[in-house]
PDB file of C-alpha atoms in Angstrom:
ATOM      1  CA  UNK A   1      73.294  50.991 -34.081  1.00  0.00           C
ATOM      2  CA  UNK A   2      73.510  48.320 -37.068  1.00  0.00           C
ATOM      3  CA  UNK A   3      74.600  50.070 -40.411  1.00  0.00           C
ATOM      4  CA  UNK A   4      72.222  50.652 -42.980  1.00  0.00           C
ATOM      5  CA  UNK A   5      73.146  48.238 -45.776  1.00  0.00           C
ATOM      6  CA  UNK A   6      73.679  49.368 -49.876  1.00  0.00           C
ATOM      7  CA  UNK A   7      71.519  47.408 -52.014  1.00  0.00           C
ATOM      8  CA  UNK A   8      73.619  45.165 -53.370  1.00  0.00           C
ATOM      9  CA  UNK A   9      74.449  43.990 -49.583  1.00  0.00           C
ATOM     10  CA  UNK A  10      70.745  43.127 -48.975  1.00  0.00           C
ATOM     11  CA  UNK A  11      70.510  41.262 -52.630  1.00  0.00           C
ATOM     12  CA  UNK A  12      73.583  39.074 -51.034  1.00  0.00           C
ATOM     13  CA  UNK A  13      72.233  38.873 -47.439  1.00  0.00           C
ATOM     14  CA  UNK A  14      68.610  37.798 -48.617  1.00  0.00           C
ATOM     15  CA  UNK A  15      70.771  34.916 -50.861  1.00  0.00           C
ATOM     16  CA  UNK A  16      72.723  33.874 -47.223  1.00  0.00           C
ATOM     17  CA  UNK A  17      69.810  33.911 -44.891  1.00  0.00           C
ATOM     18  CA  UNK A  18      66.050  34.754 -46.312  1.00  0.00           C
ATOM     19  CA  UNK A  19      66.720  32.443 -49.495  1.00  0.00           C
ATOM     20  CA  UNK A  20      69.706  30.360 -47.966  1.00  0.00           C
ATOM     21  CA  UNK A  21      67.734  27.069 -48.197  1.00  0.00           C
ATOM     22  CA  UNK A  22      65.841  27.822 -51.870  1.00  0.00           C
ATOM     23  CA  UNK A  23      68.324  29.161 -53.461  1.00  0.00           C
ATOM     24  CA  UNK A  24      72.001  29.116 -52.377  1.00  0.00           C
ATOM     25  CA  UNK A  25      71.721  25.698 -51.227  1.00  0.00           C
ATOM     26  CA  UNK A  26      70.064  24.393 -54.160  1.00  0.00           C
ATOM     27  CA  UNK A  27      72.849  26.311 -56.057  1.00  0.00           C
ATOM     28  CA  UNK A  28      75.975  24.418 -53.948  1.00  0.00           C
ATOM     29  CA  UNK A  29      74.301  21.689 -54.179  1.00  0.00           C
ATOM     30  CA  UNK A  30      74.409  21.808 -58.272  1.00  0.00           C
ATOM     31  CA  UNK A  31      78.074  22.673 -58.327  1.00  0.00           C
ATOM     32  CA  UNK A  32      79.038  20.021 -56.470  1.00  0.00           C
ATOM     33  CA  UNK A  33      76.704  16.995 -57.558  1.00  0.00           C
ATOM     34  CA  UNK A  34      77.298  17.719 -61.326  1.00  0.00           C
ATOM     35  CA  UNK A  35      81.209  19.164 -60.788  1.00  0.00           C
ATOM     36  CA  UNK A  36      80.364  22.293 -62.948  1.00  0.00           C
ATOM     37  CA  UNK A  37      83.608  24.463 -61.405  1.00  0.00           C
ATOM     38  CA  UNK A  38      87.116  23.110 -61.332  1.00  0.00           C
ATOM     39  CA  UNK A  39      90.172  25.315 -60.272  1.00  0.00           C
ATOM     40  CA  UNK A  40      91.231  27.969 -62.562  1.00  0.00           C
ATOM     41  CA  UNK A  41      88.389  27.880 -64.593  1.00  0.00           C
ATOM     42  CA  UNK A  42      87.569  31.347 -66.361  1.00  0.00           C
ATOM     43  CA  UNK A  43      83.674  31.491 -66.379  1.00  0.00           C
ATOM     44  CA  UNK A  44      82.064  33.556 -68.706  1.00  0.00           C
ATOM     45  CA  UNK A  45      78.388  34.614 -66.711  1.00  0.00           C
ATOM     46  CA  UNK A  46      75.781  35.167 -69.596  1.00  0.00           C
ATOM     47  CA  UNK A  47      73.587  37.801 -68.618  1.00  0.00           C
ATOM     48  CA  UNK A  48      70.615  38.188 -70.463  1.00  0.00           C
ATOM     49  CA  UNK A  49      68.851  40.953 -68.127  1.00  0.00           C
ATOM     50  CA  UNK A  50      66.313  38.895 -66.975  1.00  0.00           C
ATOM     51  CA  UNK A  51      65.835  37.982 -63.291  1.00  0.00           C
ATOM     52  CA  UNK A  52      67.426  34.038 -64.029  1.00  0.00           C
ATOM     53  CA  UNK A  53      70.510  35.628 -65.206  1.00  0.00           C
ATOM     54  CA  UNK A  54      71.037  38.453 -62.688  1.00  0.00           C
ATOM     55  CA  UNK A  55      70.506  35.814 -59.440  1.00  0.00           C
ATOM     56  CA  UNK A  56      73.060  33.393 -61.351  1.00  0.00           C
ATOM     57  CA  UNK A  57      75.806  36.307 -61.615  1.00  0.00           C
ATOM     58  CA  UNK A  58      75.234  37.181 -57.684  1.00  0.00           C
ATOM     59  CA  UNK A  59      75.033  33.565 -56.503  1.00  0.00           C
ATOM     60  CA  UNK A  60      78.666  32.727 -59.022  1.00  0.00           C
ATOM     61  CA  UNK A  61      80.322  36.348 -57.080  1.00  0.00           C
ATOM     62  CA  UNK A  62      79.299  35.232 -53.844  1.00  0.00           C
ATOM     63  CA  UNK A  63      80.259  31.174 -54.459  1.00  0.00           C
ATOM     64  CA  UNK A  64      84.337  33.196 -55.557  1.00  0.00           C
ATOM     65  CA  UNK A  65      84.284  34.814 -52.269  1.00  0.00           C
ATOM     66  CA  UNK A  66      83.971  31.932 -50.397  1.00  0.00           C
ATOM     67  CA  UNK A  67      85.759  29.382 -52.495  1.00  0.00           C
ATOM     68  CA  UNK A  68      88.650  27.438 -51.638  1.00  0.00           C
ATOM     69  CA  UNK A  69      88.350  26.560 -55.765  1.00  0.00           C
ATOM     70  CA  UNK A  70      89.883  29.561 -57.036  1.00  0.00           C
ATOM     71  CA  UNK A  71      88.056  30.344 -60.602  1.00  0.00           C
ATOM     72  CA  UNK A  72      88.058  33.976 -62.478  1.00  0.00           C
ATOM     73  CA  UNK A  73      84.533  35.175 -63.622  1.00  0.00           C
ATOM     74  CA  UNK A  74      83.446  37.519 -66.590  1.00  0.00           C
ATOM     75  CA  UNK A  75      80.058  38.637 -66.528  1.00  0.00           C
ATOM     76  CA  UNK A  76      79.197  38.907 -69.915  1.00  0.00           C
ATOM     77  CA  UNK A  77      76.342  41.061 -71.587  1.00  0.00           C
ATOM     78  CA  UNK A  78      75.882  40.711 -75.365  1.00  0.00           C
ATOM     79  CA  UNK A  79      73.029  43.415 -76.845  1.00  0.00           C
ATOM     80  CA  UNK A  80      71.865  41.516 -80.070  1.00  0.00           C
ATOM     81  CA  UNK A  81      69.930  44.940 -80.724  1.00  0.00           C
ATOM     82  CA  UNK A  82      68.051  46.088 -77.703  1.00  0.00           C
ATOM     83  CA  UNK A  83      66.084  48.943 -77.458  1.00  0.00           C
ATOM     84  CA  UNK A  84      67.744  51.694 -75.305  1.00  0.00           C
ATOM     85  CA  UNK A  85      64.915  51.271 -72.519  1.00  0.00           C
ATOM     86  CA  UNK A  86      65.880  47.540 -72.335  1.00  0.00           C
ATOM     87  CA  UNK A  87      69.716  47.921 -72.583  1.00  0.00           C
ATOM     88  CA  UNK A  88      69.653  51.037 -69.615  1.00  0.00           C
ATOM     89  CA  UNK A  89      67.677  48.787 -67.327  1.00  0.00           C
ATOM     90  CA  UNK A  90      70.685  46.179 -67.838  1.00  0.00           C
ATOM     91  CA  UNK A  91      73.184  48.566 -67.064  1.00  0.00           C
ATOM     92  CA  UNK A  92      71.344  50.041 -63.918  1.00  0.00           C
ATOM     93  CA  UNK A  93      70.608  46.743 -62.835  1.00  0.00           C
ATOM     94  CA  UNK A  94      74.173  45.952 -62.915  1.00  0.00           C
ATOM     95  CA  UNK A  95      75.512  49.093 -61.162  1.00  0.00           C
ATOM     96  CA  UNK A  96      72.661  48.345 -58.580  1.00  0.00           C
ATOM     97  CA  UNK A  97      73.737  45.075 -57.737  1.00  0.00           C
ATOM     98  CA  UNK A  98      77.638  45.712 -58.289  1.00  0.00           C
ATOM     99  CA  UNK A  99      78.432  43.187 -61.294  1.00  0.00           C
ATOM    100  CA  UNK A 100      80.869  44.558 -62.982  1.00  0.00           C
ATOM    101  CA  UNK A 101      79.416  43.538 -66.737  1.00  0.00           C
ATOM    102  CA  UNK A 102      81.353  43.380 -70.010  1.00  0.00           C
ATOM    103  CA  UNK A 103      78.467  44.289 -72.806  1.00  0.00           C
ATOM    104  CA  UNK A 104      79.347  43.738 -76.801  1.00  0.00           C
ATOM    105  CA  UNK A 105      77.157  44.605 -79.792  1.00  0.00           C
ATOM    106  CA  UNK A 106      75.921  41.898 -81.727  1.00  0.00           C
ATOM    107  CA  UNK A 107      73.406  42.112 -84.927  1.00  0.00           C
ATOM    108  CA  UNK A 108      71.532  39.555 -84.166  1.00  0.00           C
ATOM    109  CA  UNK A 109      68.071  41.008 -83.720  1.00  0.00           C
ATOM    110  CA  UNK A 110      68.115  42.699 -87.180  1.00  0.00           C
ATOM    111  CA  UNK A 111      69.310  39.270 -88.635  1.00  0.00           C
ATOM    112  CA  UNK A 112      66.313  36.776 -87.318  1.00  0.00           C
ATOM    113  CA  UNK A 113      63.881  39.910 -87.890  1.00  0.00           C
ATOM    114  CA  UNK A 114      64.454  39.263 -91.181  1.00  0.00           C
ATOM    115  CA  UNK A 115      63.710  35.698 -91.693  1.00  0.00           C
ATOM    116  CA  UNK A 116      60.075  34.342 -92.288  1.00  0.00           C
ATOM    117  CA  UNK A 117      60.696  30.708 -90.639  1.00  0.00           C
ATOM    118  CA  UNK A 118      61.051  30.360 -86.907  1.00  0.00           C
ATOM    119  CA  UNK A 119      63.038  33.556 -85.962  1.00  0.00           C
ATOM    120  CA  UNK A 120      63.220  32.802 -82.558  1.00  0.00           C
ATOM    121  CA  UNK A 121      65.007  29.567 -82.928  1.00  0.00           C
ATOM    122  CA  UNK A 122      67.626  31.008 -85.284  1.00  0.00           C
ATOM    123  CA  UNK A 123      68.101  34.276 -82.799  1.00  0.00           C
ATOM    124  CA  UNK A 124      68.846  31.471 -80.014  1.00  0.00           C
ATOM    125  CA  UNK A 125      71.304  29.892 -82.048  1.00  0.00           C
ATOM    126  CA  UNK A 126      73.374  33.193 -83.368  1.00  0.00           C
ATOM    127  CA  UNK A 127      73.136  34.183 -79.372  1.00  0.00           C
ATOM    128  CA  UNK A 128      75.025  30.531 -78.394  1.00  0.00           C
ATOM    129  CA  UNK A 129      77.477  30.971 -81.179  1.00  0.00           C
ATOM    130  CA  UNK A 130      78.403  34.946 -79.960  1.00  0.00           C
ATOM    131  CA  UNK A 131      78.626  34.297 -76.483  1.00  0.00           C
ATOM    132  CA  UNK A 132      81.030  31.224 -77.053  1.00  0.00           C
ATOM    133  CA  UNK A 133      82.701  33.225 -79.643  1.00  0.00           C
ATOM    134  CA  UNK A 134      83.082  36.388 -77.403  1.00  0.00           C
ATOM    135  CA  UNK A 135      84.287  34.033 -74.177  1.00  0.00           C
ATOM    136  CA  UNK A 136      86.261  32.696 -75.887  1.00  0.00           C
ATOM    137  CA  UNK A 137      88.290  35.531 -77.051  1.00  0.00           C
ATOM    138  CA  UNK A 138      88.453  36.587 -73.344  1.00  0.00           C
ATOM    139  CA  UNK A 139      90.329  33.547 -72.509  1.00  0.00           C
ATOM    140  CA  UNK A 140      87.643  31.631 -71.133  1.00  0.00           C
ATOM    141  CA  UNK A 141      86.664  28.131 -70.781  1.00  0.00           C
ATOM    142  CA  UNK A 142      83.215  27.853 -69.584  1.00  0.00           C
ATOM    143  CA  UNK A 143      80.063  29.843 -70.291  1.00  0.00           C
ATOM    144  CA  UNK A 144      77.285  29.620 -67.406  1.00  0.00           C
ATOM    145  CA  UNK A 145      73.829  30.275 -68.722  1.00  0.00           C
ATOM    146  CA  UNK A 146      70.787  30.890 -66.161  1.00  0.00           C
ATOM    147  CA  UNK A 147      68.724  27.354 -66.675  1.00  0.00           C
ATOM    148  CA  UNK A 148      66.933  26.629 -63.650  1.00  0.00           C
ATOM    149  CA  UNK A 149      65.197  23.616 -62.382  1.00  0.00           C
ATOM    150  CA  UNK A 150      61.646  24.322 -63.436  1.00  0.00           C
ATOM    151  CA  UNK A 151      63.399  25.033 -67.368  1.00  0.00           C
ATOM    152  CA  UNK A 152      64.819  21.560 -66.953  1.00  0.00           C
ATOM    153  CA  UNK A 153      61.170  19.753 -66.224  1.00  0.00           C
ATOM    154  CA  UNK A 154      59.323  21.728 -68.621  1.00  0.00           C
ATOM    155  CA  UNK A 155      61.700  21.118 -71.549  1.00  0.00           C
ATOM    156  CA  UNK A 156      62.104  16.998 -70.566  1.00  0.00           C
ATOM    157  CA  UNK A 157      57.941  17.343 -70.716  1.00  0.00           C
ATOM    158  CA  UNK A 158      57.744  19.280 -74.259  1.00  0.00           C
ATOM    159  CA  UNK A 159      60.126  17.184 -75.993  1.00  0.00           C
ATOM    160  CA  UNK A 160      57.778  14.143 -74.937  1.00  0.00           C
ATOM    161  CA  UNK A 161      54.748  15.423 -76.000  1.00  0.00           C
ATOM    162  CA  UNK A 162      55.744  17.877 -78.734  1.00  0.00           C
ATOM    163  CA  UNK A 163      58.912  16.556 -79.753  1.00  0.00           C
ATOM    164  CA  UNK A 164      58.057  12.370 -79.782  1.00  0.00           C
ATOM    165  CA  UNK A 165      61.629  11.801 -77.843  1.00  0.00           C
ATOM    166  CA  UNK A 166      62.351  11.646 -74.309  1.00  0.00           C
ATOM    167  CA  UNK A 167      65.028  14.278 -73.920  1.00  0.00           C
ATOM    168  CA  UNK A 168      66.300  16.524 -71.064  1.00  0.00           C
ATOM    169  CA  UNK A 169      68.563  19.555 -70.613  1.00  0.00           C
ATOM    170  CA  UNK A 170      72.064  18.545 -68.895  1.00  0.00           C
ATOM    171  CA  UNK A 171      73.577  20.341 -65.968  1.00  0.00           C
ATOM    172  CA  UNK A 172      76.788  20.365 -68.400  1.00  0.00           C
ATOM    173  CA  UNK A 173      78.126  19.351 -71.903  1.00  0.00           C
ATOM    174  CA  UNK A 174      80.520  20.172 -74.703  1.00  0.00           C
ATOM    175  CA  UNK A 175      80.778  22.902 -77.104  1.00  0.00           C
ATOM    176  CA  UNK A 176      80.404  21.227 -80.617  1.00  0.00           C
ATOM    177  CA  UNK A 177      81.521  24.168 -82.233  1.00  0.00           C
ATOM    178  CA  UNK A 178      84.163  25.242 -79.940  1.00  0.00           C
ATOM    179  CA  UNK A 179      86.821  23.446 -79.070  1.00  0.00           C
ATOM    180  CA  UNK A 180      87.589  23.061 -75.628  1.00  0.00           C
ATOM    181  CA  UNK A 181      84.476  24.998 -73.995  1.00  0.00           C
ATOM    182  CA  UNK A 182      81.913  23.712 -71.925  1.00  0.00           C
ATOM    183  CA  UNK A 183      78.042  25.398 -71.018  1.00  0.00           C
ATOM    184  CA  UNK A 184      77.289  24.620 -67.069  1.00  0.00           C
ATOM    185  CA  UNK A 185      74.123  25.336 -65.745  1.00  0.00           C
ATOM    186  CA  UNK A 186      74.515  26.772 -62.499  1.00  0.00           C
ATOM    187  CA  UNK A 187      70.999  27.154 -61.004  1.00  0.00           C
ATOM    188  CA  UNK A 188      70.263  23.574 -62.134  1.00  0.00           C
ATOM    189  CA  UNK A 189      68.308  22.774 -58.561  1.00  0.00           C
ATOM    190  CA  UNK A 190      66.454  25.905 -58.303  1.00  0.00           C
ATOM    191  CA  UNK A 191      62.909  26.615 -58.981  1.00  0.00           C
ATOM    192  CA  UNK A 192      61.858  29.306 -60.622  1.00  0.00           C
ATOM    193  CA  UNK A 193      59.027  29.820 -57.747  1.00  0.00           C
ATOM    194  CA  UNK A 194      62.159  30.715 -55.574  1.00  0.00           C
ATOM    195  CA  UNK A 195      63.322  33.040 -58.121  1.00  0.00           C
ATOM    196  CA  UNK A 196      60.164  35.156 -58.185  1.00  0.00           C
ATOM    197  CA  UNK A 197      60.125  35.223 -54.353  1.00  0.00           C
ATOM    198  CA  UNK A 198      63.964  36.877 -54.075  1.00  0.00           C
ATOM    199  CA  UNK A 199      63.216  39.020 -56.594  1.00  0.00           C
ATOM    200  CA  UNK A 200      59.979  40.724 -55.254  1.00  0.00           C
ATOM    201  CA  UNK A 201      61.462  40.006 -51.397  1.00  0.00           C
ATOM    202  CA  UNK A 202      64.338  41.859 -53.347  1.00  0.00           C
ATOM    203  CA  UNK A 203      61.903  44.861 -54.646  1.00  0.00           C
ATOM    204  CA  UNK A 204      63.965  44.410 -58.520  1.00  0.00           C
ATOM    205  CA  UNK A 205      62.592  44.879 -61.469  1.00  0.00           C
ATOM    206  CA  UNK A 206      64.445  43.135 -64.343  1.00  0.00           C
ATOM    207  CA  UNK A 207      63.517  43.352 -68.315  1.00  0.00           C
ATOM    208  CA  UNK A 208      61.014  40.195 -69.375  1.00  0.00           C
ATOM    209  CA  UNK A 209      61.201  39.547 -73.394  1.00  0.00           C
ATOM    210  CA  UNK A 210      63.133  41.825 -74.998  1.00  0.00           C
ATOM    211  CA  UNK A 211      62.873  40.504 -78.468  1.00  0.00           C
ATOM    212  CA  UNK A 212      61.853  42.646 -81.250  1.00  0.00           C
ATOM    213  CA  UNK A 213      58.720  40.932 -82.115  1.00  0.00           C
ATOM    214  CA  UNK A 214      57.372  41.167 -78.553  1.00  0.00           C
ATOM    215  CA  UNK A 215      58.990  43.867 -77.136  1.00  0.00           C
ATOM    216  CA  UNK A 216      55.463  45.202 -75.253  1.00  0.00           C
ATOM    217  CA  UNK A 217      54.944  41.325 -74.348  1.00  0.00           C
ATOM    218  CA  UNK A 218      56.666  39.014 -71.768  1.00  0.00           C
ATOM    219  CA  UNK A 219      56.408  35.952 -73.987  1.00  0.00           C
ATOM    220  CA  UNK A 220      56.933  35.234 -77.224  1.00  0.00           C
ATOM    221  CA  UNK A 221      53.704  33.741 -78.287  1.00  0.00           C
ATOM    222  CA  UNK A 222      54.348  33.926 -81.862  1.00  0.00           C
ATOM    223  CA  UNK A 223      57.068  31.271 -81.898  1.00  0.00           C
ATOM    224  CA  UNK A 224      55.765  27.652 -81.290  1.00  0.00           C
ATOM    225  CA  UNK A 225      58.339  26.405 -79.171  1.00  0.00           C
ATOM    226  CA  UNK A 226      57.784  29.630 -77.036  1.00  0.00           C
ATOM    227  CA  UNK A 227      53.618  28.753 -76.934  1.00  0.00           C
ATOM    228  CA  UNK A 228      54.444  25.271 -75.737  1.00  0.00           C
ATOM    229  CA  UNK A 229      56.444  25.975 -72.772  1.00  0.00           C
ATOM    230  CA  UNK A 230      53.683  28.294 -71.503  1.00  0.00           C
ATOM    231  CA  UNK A 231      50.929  25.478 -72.650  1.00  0.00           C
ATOM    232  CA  UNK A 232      53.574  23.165 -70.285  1.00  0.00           C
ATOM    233  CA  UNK A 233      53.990  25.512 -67.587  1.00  0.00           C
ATOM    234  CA  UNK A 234      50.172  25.734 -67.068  1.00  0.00           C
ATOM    235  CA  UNK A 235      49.884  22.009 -67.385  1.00  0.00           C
ATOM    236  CA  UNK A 236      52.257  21.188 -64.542  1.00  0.00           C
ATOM    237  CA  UNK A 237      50.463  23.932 -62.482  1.00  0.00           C
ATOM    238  CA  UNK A 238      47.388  21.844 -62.884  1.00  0.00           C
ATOM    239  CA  UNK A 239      48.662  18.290 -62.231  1.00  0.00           C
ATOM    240  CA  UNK A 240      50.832  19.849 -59.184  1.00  0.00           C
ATOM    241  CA  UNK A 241      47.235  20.234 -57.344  1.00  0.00           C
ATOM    242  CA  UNK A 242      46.859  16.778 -57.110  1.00  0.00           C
ATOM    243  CA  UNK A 243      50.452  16.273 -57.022  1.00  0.00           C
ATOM    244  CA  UNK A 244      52.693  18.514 -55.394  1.00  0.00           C
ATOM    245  CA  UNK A 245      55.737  16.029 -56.038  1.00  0.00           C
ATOM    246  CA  UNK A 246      55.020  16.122 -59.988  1.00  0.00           C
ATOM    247  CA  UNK A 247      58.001  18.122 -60.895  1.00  0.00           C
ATOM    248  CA  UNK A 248      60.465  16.624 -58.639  1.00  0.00           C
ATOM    249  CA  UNK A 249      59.395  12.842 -59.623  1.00  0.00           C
ATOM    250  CA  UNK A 250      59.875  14.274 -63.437  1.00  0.00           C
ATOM    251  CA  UNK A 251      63.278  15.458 -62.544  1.00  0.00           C
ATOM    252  CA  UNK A 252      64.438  12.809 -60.849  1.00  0.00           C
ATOM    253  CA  UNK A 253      63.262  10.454 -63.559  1.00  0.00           C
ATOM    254  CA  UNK A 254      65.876  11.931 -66.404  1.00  0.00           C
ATOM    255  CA  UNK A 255      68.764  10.925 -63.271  1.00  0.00           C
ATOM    256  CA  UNK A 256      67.623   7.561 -63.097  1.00  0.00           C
ATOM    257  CA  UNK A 257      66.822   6.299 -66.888  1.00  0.00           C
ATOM    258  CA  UNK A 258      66.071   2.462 -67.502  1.00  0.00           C
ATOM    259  CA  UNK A 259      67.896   1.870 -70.993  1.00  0.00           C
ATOM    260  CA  UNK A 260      67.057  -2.177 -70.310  1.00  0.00           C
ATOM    261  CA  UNK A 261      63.323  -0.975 -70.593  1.00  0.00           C
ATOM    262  CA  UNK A 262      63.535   1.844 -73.569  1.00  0.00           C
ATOM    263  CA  UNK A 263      62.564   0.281 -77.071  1.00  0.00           C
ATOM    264  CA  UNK A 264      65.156   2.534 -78.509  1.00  0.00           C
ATOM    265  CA  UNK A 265      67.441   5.620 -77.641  1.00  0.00           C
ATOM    266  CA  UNK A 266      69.678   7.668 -79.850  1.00  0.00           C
ATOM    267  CA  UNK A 267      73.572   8.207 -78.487  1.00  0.00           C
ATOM    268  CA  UNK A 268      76.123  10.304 -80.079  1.00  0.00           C
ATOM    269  CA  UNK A 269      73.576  11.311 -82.780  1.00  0.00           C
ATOM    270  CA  UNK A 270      73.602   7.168 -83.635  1.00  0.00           C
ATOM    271  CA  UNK A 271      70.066   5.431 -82.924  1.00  0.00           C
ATOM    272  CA  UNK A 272      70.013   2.305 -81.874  1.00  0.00           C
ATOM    273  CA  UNK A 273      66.631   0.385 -82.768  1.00  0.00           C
ATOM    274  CA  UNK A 274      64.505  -2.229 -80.339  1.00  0.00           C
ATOM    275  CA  UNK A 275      65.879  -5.408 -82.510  1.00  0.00           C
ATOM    276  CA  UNK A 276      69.613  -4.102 -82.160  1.00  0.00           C
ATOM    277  CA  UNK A 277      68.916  -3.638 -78.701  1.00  0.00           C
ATOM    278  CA  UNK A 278      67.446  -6.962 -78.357  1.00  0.00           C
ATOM    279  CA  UNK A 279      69.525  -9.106 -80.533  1.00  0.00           C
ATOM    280  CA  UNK A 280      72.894  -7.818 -78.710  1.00  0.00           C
ATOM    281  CA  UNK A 281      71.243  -8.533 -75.555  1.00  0.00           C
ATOM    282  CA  UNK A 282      70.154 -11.981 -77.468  1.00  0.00           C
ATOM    283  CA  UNK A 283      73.753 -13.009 -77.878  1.00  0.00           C
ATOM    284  CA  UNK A 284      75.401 -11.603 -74.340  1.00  0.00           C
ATOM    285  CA  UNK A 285      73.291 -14.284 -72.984  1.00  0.00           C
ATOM    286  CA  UNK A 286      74.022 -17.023 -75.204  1.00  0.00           C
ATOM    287  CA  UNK A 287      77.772 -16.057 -73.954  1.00  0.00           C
ATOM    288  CA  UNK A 288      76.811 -15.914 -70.725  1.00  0.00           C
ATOM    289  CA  UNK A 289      75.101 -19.345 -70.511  1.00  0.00           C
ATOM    290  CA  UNK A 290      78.210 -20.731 -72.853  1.00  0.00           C
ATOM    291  CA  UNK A 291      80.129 -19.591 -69.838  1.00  0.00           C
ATOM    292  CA  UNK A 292      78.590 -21.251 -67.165  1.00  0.00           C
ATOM    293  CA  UNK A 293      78.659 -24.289 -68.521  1.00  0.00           C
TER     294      UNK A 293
END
């Protein structure tokens, strides 16, 4: 007679066999293609309480059983002022699914609350700045957060048409702020139509929005960046009718960028205009004709 599993054991079967080929392969995949863990790293796992962040923490405990990288992990709750409904159901949540969470009090809810102009963008920014802060302190190198592959396509699409720049979200990058620490993006490759599925396969209920403004809501509809990516999201439902490949030819479009063909781009915060462009290219092939003669 087969033992009855715990909870947590299903959560981490469902991610080996039901969800092996959406999700955990999706997720190895990411590691590897875009080398997000290197040996001895110290990962600090940003858990938010919503469903992205709780399937990144069990994917990242079950990659560190089976590793022959050997990396430390931290799983890493900061409360910028949650209600006590919202920070209980991150605490059950986490005893449910046995990750062993570090939580720390911020103020940052009772900070943006306070301003008149774009809250929400100035809450995401003090939450960045804590995190790396708070990781940091814990020794620390890295700080995963719970970006998936459907975040990546919408945001590449908004800054087009609401942002007049062709801009994506990287699998990786620097800390500008803090020296020495890097932001990975573990669940790069997997779409958040996957997600949904392990979660309700999964029967878990996580918390949605848990800002202050919204707090009976699951989006944040008074913030215009928040609007947009719904606006977005309902857009690529649309043109995925017609379609079905939209999202994947949008993705693989920000891996495969023609600079020769771009009138301008910006680099290191330095823009380079269509003349510069053109003249360098002008006089690379006076050189190179110079050079065959």
């Amino acid at each position: 007679m087969e033992r009855e599993l715990e909870p947590y054991q299903r959560v981490e079967r469902s991610i080996q066999k039901k969800f092996r080929k959406s999700i955990w392969v999706p997720f190895i995949a990411a590691v590897k293609r875009y080398e997000l863990i290197q040996e001895n790293d110290k990962i600090a796992v940003c858990i938010s309480g919503g469903k992205d962040s709780m399937l990144m923490a069990k994917l990242l405990q079950e990659l560190q059983k089976y590793s022959e990288v050997p990396f430390e992990l931290v799983y890493l709750v900061m409360d910028p002022g949650y209600n006590e409904l919202n920070r209980k159901k991150i605490e059950s949540n986490a005893a449910l699914l046995h990750i062993p969470i570090t939580i720390f009090e911020t103020d940052i809810f009772s900070v943006a609350n306070n301003t008149e102009k774009n809250p929400c963008y100035l809450c995401a920014k003090m939450r960045r700045g804590h995190l790396y802060s708070k990781a940091k302190s814990l020794g620390c190198n890295k700080i995963a957060l719970g970006h998936h592959f459907s975040d990546v396509v919408e945001t590449t699409v908004m800054s087009m048409f609401y942002g007049a720049q062709l801009q994506a979200m990287p699998p990786k990058l620097h800390s500008q702020n803090f020296e020495g620490m890097e932001l990975i993006r573990p669940m790069y490759c997997i779409h958040e139509d996957d997600i949904l599925s392990w979660k309700r396969y999964n029967d878990l209920e996580f918390i949605q929005c848990a800002c202050r403004f919204t707090e009976n809501c699951a989006t944040c509809d008074n913030d215009v960046s928040v609007s947009k990516r719904q606006e977005t999201k309902l857009l690529l439902r649309r043109l995925k009718r017609d379609n079905p490949n939209i999202e994947k030819s949008i993705f693989n479009s920000i891996h495969s960028v023609c600079l020769d063909t771009m009138v301008g781009y910006k680099s290191r915060g330095v823009t380079h205009t269509f003349t510069e462009i053109y003249n360098t290219r002008t006089e690379e092939l006076k050189k190179e004709s110079k050079a065959d003669e």
